[in-house]
Coordinates of C-alpha atoms and ligand atoms in Angstrom, one line a residue:
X1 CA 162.3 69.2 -131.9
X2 CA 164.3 66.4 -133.7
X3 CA 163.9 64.7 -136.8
X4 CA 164.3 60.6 -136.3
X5 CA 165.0 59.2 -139.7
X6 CA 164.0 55.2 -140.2
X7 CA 166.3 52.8 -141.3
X8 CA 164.0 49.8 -142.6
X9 CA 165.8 46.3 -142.5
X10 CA 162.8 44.4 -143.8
X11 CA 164.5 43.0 -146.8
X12 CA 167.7 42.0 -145.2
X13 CA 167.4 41.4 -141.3
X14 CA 163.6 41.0 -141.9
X15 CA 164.3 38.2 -144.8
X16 CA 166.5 35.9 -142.0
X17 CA 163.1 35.3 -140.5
X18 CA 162.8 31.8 -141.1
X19 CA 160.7 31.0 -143.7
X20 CA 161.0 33.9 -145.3
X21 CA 162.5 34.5 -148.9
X22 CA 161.1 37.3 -151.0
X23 CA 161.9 36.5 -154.9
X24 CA 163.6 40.0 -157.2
X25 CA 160.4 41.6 -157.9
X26 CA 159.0 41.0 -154.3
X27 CA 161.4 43.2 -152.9
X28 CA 161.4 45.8 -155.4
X29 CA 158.0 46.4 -154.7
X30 CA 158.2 46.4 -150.9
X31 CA 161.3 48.5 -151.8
X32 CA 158.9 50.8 -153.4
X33 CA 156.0 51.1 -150.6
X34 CA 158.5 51.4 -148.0
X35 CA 159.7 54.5 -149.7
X36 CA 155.7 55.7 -150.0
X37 CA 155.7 55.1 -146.6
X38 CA 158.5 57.6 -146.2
X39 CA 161.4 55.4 -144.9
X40 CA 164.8 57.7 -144.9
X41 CA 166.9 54.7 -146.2
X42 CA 166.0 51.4 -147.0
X43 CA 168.6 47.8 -146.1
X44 CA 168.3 46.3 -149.4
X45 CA 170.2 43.1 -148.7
X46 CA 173.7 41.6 -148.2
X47 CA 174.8 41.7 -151.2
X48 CA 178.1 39.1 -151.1
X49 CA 175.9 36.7 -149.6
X50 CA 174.1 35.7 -152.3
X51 CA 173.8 36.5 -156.3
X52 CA 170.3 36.8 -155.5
X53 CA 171.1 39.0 -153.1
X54 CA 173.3 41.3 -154.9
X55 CA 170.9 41.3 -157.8
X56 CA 168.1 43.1 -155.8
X57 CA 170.3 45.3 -154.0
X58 CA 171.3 46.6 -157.6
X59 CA 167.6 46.4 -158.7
X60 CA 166.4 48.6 -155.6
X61 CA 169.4 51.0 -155.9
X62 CA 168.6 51.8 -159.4
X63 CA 165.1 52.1 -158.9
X64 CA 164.6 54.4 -156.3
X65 CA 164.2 57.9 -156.0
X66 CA 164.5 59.1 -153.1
X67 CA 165.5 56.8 -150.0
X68 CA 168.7 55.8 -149.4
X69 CA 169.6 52.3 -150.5
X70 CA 171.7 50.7 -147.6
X71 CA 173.8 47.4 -148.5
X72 CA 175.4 45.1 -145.2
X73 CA 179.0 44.3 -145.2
X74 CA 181.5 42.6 -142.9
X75 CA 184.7 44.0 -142.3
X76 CA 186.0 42.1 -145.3
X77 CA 187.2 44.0 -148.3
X78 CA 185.2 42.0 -150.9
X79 CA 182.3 42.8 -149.1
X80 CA 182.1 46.7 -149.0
X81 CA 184.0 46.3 -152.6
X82 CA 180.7 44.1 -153.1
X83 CA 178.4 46.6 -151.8
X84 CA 179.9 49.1 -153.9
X85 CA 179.0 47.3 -156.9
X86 CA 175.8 46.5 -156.1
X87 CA 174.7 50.4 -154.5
X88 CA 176.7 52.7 -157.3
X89 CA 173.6 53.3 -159.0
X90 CA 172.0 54.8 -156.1
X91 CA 170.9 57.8 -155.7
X92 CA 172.1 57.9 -152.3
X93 CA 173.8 54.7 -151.3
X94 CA 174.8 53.6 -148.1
X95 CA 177.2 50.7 -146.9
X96 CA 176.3 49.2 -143.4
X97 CA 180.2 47.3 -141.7
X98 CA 179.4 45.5 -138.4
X99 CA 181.5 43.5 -136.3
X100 CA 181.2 41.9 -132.8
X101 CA 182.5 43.2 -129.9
X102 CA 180.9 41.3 -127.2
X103 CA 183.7 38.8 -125.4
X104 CA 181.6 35.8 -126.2
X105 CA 181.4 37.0 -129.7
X106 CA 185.5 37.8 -129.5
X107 CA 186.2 34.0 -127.8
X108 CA 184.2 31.5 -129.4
X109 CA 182.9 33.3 -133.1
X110 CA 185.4 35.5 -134.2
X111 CA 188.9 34.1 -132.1
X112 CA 190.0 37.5 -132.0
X113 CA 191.5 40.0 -129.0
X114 CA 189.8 43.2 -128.4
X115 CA 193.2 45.3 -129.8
X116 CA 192.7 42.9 -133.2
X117 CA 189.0 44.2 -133.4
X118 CA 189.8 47.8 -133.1
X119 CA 192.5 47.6 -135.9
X120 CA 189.9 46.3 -138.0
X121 CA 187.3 48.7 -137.5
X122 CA 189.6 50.9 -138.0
X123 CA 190.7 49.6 -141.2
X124 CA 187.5 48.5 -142.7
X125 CA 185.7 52.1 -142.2
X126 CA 188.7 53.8 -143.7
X127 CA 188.6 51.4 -146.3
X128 CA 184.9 51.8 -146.8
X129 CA 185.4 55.3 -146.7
X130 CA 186.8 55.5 -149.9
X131 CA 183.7 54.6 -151.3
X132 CA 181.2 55.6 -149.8
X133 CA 179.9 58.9 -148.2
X134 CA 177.7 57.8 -145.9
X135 CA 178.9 54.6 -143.9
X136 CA 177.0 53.2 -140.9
X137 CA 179.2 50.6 -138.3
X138 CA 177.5 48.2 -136.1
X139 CA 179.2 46.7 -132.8
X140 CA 177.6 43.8 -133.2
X141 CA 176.2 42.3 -129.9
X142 CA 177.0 46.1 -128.2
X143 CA 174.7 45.5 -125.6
X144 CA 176.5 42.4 -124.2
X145 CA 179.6 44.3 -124.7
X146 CA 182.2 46.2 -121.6
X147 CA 181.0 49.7 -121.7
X148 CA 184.6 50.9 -122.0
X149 CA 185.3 48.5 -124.7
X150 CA 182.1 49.5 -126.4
X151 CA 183.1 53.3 -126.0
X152 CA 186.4 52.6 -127.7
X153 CA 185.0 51.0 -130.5
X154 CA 182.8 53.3 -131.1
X155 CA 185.2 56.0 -131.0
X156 CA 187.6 54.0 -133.1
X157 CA 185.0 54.2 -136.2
X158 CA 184.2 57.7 -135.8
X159 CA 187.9 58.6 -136.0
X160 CA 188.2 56.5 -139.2
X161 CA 185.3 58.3 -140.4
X162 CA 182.1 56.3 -139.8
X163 CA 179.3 58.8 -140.5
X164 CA 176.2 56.3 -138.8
X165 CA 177.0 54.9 -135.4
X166 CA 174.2 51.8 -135.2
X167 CA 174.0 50.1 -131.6
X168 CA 172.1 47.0 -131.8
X169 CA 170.6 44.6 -129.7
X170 CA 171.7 41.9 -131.2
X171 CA 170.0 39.2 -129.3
X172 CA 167.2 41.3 -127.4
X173 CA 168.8 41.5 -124.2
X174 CA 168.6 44.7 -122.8
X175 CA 165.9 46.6 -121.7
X176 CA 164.7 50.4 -121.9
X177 CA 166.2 52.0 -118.4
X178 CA 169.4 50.3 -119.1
X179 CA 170.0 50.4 -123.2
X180 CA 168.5 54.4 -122.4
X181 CA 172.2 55.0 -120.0
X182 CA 173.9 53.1 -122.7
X183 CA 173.4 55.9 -125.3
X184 CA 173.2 58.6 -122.4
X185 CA 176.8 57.2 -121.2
X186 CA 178.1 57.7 -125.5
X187 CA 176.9 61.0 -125.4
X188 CA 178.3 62.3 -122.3
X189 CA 181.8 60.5 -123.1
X190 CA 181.8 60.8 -127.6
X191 CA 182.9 64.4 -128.1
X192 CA 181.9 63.9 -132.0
X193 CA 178.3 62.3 -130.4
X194 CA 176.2 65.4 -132.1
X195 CA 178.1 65.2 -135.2
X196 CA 177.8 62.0 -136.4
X197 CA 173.7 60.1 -136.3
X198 CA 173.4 57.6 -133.9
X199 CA 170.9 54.6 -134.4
X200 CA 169.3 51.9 -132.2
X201 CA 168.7 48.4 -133.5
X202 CA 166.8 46.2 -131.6
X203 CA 165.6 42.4 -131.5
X204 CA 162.4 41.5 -129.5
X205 CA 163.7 38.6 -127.8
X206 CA 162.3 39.7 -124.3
X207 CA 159.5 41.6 -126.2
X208 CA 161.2 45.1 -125.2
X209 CA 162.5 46.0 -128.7
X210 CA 160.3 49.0 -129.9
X211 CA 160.2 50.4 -125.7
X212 CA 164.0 50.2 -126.0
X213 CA 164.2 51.9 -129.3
X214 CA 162.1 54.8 -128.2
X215 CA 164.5 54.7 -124.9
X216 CA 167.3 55.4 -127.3
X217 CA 165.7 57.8 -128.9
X218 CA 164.6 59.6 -125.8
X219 CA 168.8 59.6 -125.1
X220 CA 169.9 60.8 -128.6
X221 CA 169.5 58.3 -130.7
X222 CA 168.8 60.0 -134.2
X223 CA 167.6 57.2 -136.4
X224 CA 165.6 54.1 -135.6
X225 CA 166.2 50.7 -137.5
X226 CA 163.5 48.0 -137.2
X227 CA 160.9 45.7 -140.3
X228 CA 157.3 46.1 -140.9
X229 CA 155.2 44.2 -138.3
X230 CA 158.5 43.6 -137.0
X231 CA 159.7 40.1 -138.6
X232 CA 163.3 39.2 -138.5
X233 CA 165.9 36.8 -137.0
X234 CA 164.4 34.8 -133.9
X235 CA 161.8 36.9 -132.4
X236 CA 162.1 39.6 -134.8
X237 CA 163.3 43.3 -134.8
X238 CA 161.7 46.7 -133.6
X239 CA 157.8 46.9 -135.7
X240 CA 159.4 50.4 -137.1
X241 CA 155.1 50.9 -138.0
X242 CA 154.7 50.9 -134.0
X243 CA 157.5 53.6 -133.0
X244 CA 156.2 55.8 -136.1
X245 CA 152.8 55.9 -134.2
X246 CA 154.0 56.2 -130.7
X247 CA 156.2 58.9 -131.8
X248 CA 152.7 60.5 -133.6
X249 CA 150.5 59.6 -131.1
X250 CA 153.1 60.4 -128.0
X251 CA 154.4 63.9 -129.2
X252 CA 153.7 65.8 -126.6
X253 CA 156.3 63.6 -125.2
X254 CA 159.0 62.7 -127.5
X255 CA 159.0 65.6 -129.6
X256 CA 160.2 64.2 -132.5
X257 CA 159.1 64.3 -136.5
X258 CA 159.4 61.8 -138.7
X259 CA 159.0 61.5 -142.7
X260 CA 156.4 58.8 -142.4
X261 CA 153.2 59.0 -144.0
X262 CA 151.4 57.3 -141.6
X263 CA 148.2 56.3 -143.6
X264 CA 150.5 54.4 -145.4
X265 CA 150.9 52.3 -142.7
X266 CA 148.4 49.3 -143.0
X267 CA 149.4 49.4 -146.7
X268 CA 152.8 48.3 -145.9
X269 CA 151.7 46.0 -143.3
X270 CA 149.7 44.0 -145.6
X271 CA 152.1 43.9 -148.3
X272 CA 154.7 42.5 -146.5
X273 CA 152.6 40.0 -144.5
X274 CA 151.4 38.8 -147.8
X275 CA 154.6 38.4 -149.4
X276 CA 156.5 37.1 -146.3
X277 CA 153.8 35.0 -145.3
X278 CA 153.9 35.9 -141.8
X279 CA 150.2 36.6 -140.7
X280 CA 150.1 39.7 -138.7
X281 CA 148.5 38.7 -135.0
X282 CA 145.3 39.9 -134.7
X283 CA 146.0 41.9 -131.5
X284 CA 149.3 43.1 -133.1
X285 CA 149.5 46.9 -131.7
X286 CA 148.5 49.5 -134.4
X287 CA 147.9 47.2 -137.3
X288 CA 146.5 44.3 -135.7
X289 CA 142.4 43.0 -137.0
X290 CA 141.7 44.0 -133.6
X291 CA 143.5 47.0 -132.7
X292 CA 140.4 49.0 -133.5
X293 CA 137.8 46.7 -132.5
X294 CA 135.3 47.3 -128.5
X295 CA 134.1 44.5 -127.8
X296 CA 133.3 45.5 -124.4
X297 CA 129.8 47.3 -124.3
X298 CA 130.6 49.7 -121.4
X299 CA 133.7 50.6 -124.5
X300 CA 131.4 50.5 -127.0
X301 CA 129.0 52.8 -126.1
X302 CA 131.8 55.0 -124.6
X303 CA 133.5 55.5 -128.5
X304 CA 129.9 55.8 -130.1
X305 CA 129.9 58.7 -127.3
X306 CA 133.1 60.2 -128.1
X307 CA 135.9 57.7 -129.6
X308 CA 138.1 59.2 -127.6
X309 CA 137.0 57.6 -124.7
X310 CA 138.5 54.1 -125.7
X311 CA 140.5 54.9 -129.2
X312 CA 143.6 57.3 -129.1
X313 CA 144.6 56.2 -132.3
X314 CA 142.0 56.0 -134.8
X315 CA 141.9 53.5 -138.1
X316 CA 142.2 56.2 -140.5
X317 CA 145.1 57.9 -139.7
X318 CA 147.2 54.3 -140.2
X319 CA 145.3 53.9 -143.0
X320 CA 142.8 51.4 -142.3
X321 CA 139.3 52.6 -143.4
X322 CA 138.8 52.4 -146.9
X323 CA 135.7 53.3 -148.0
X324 CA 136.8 53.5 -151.6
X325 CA 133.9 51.6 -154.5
X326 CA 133.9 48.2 -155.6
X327 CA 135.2 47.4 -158.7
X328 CA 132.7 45.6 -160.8
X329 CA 132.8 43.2 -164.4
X330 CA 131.6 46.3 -165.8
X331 CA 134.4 48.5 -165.1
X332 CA 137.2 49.5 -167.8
X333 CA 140.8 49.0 -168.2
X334 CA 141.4 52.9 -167.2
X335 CA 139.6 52.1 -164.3
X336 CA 141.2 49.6 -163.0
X337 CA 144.7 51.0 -163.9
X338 CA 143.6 54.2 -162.3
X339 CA 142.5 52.0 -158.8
X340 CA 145.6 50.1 -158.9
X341 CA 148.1 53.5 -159.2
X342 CA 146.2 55.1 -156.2
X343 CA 146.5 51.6 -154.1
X344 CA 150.0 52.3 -155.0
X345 CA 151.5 50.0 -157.8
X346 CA 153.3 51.3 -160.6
X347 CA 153.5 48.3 -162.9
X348 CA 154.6 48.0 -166.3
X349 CA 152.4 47.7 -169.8
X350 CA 153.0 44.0 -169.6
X351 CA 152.3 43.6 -166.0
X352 CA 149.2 45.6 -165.9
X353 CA 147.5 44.2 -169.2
X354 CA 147.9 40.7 -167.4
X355 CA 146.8 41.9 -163.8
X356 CA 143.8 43.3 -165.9
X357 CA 142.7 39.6 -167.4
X358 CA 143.2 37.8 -163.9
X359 CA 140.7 41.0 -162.9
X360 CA 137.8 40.3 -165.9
X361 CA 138.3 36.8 -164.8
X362 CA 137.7 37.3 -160.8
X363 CA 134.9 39.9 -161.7
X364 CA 132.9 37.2 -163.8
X365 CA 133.1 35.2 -161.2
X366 CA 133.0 37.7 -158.4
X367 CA 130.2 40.6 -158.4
X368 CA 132.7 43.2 -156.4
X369 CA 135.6 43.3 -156.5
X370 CA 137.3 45.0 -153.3
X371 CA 140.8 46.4 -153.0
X372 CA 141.7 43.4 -151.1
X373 CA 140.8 41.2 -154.2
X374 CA 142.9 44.1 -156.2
X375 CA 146.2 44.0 -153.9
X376 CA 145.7 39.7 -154.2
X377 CA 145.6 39.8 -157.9
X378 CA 148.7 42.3 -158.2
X379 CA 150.5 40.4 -155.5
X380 CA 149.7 36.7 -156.4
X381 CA 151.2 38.0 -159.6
X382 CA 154.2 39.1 -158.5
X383 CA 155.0 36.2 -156.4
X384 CA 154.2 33.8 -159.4
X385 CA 156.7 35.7 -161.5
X386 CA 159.4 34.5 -159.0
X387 CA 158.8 30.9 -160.4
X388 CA 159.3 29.0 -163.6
X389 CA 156.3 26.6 -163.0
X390 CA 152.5 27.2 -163.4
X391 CA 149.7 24.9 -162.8
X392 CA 147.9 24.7 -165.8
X393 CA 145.4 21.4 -164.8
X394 CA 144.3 19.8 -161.4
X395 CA 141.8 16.9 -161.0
X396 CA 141.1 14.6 -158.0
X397 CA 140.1 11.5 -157.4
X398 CA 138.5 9.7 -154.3
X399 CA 140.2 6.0 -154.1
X400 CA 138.7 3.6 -151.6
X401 CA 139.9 3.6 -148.0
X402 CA 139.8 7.4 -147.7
X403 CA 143.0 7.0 -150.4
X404 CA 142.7 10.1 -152.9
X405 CA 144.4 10.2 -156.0
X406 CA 145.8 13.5 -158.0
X407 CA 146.3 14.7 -161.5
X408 CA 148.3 17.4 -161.4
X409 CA 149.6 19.2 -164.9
X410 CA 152.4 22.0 -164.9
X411 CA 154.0 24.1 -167.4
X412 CA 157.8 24.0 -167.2
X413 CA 160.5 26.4 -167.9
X414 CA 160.7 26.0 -171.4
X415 CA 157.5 27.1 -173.0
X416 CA 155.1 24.4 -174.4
X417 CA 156.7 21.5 -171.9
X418 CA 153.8 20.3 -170.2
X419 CA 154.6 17.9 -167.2
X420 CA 152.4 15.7 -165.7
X421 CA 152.3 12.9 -162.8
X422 CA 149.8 10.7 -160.8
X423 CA 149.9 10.3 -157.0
X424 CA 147.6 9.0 -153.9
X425 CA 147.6 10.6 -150.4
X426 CA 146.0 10.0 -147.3
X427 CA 143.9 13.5 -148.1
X428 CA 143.5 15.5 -151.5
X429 CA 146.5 18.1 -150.4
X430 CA 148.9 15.2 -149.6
X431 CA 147.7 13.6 -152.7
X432 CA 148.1 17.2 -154.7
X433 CA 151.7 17.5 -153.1
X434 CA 152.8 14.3 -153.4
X435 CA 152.2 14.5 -157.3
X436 CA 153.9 18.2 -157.3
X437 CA 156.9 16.2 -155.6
X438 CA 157.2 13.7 -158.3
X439 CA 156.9 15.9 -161.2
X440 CA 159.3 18.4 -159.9
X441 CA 161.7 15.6 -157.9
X442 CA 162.1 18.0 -155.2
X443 CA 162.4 16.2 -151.8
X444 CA 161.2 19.6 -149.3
X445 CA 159.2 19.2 -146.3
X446 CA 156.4 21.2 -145.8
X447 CA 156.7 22.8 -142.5
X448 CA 153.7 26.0 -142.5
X449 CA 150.3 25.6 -144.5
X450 CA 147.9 28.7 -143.9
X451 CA 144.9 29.6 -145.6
X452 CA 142.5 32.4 -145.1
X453 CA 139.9 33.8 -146.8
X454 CA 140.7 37.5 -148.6
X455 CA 137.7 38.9 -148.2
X456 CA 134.6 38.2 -146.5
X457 CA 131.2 36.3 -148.0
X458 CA 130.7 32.8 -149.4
X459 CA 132.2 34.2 -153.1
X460 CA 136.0 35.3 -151.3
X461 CA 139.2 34.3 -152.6
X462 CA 141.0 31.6 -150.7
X463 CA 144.8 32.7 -150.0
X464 CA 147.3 29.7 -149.3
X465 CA 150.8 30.2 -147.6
X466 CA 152.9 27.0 -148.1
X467 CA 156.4 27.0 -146.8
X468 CA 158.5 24.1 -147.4
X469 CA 162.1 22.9 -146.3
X470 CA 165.2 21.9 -148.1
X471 CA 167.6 19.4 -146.9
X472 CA 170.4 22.4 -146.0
X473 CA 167.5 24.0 -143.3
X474 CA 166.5 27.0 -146.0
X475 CA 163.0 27.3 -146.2
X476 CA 160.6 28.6 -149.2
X477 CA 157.4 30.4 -149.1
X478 CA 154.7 30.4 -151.8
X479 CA 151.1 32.1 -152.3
X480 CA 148.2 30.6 -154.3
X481 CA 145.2 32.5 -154.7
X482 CA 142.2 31.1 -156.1
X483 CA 138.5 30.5 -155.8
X484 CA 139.0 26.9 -155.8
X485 CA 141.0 26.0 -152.3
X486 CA 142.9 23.1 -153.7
X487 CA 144.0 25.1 -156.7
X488 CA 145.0 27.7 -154.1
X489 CA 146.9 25.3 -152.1
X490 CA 148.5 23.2 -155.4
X491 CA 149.5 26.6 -156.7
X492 CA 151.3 27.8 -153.0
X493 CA 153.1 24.4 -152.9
X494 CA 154.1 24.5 -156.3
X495 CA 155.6 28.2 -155.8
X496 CA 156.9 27.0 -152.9
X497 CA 158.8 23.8 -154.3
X498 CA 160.0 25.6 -157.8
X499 CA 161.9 28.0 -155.6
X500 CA 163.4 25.3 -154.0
X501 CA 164.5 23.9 -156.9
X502 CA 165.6 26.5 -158.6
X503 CA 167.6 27.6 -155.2
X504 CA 168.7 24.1 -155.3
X505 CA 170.0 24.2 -159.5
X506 CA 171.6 28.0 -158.7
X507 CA 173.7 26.1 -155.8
X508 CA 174.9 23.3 -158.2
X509 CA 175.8 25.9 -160.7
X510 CA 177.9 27.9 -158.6
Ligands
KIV601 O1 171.2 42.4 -134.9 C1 172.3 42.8 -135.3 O2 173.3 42.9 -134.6 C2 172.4 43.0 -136.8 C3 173.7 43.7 -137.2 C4 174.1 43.3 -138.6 C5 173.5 45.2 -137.1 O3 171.5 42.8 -137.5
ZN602 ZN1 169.6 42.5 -136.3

């Protein structure tokens, strides 16, 4: 029986997802759940690439208990010097070097020989050494790299001390008979093979990565890196939620354990969907609307029979079924503080006495209140903290000519500055945005608008995901939640846009 620890990525590899920016507090609280969840260590960020970056790494490493706080680093010096800085408040930190080692990588990106590459390995994990007890190297691109020269660079790290051997996939080439004789092939020819963990990190480009992570795992590897619902660069990385249920569900075969709490699973799921904006597809495996949905009436009257007929994994166990009560207008602060700790948020006195008045309000308005509407309100909160602006007043205007006209009002940065602009659009939201534009003098382009309903009945919530684009090709995601859809949507833009700007300021600064 082995023990596969997870290595979650979602806030670093999972973040280059375009589109996708979580603000500090964001990724302290998926941080937070992902250690719930029962992650062994967690990839807080890069932290040279950005002082955003570094800032959260720090918050994250300081904040948790438990998991092992992970930080990427090139083989540069400043970087692992950088990680260091960032992870030393960890309780177990973790630097993560990678380098290519593919030829194409080696010719065209990094201009360097293969004897120049193993000199640096060598070099940078010593280095990193130094520092840290636990270091992880990446030959980045491995699977498009000789075997032999693979082997060697491999070995080269272990000899200067690497204590995590990650293989990645970097652009989700391989598949599961081959990648499983690549890590058969290290551990027949790496004397140290049982001594050090190896890990498997795969992209879904050909929609193989979670089969050829549990390929590696069915060869030796020891620790499985992937994101929840499996965002990331391109087509994403290995849906970590996915190989903790097949390894569950598929024991008999893998014989494997895991520290997962698995009915923490759709939890997860849905806080990172929210926060990253990236709706989960509805016939998404294990978390997916439909995953526990018959349609079929030969399947339906099989699982009122016995659901194991059609079901072999059923909703609770991921953490699905909720049968927990309403909350209602009548219900007290310890109530609701009590609801909100089990759903799992630990928010401070500040926090929860203003998550508390957004709930009084919804409840007047709403007669229950459902965990969804709970996890919206502590969520739209968080993501509103990441911005400066607030919309305090909104009024449209029907022109002539199908011409609309906005008012739009925001609170600025400094308290008690109150801006406000006029604008027309060919519809209310291009009127909304185009005042937002004005007022803020951001020039973005809106490239994703979503909205969905939270819960369901006439009195739900209305959820809006803007994402908008900045001349340099970074994008910026906001949520508005409201009752009223074009307050919704203002408020998304607006998040949206402000984080642009601010981005845009920080940059200028530098
Ligand atoms: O996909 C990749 O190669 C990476 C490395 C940094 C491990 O994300
Ligand atoms: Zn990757």
């Amino acid at each position: 029986m082995s023990y596969i620890q997870f290595f979650d990525t979602t806030l670093r590899d999972g973040e280059q997802t375009p589109g996708v920016n979580f603000n500090q507090k964001e990724k302290v609280q998926i941080a937070l759940q992902l250690e719930k969840w029962g992650v062994d260590v967690i990839e807080a960020g890069f932290p040279i690439s950005s002082t955003g970056d570094f800032e959260s790494v720090r918050e994250i490493a300081n904040t948790l208990q438990k998991a092992t706080v992970c930080g990427l680093a090139r083989c540069v010096e400043a970087d692992i010097d950088c990680a260091y800085e960032a992870l030393k408040g960890a309780v177990s930190p973790q630097v993560h070097i990678f380098l290519a080692t593919s030829p194409v990588h080696l010719e065209y990106k990094l201009k360097m020989s293969q004897e120049e590459v193993l000199q640096s390995i060598a070099h940078h994990v010593t280095y990193a050494r130094s520092k840290f007890e636990k270091v992880q190297f990446s030959p980045e691109d491995a699977t498009r790299t000789e075997l032999d020269f693979l082997t060697k660079a491999v070995q080269t790290a272990i000899d200067a001390g690497a204590t995590i051997i990650n293989i990645p996939d970097t652009v989700g080439y391989t598949n599961p008979t081959e990648f499983g004789a690549l890590f058969r092939h290290l551990r027949e020819t790496i004397p140290e093979f049982d001594e050090v963990i190896f890990s498997t990190h795969c992209h879904d480009d050909l929609g193989m990565s979670v089969a050829n992570a549990l390929a590696a795992i069915e060869n030796g590897a020891r620790r499985v890196e992937g994101t929840i619902n499996g965002i990331g660069e391109r087509a994403g990385n290995t849906s970590l939620e996915e190989v903790a249920v097949a390894l569950h569900i598929r024991h008999d075969y893998y014989q494997s354990e895991t520290g997962i709490t698995l009915n923490e699973t759709k939890r997860t799921s849905d806080l990172v969907s929210r926060l990253s904006g990236m709706a989960v597809p509805k016939n998404k495996a294990v978390i997916g609307a439909n995953a526990y949905a018959h349609e079929s009436g030969i399947h339906q009257d099989g699982v009122l029979k016995n659901p194991d007929t059609y079901e072999i994994i059923t909703p609770a166990l991921v953490g699905v079924a909720t049968n927990s009560l309403p909350l209602g207008k009548l219900s007290g602060k310890h109530a609701f503080i009590t609801r909100i700790e089990t759903m799992g948020y630990q928010l401070s006195e500040e926090d929860a006495k203003a998550a508390f008045k957004r709930f009084k309000q919804l409840a007047d308005l709403k007669k229950q209140v459902t965990e969804e509407d709970l996890h919206a309100i502590i969520l739209g909160q968080v993501a509103e903290e990441g911005t400066k602006y607030e919309l305090t007043h909104l009024q449209l205007q029907y022109i002539s000519g199908g011409i609309q006209g906005a008012i739009v009002s925001i609170a600025g940065e400094q308290e008690d500055t109150i801006l406000e602009d006029a604008a027309t659009g060919s519809g209310s939201i291009e009127a909304i945005y185009n005042t937002i534009d004005r007022i803020l003098k951001t020039d973005v382009e809106l490239t994703d608008y979503r909205i969905q309903a939270i819960t369901k009945g006439q009195d739900a919530q209305a959820e809006v995901h803007a994402t908008v684009k900045v001349e340099n090709g970074e994008f910026f995601h906001g949520i508005g939640i409201d009752f009223d859809v074009l307050n919704a949507s203002a408020k998304a833009y607006l998040q949206a846009s402000g984080k642009a700007k601010d981005q845009s300021r920080e940059e200028v600064t530098k």
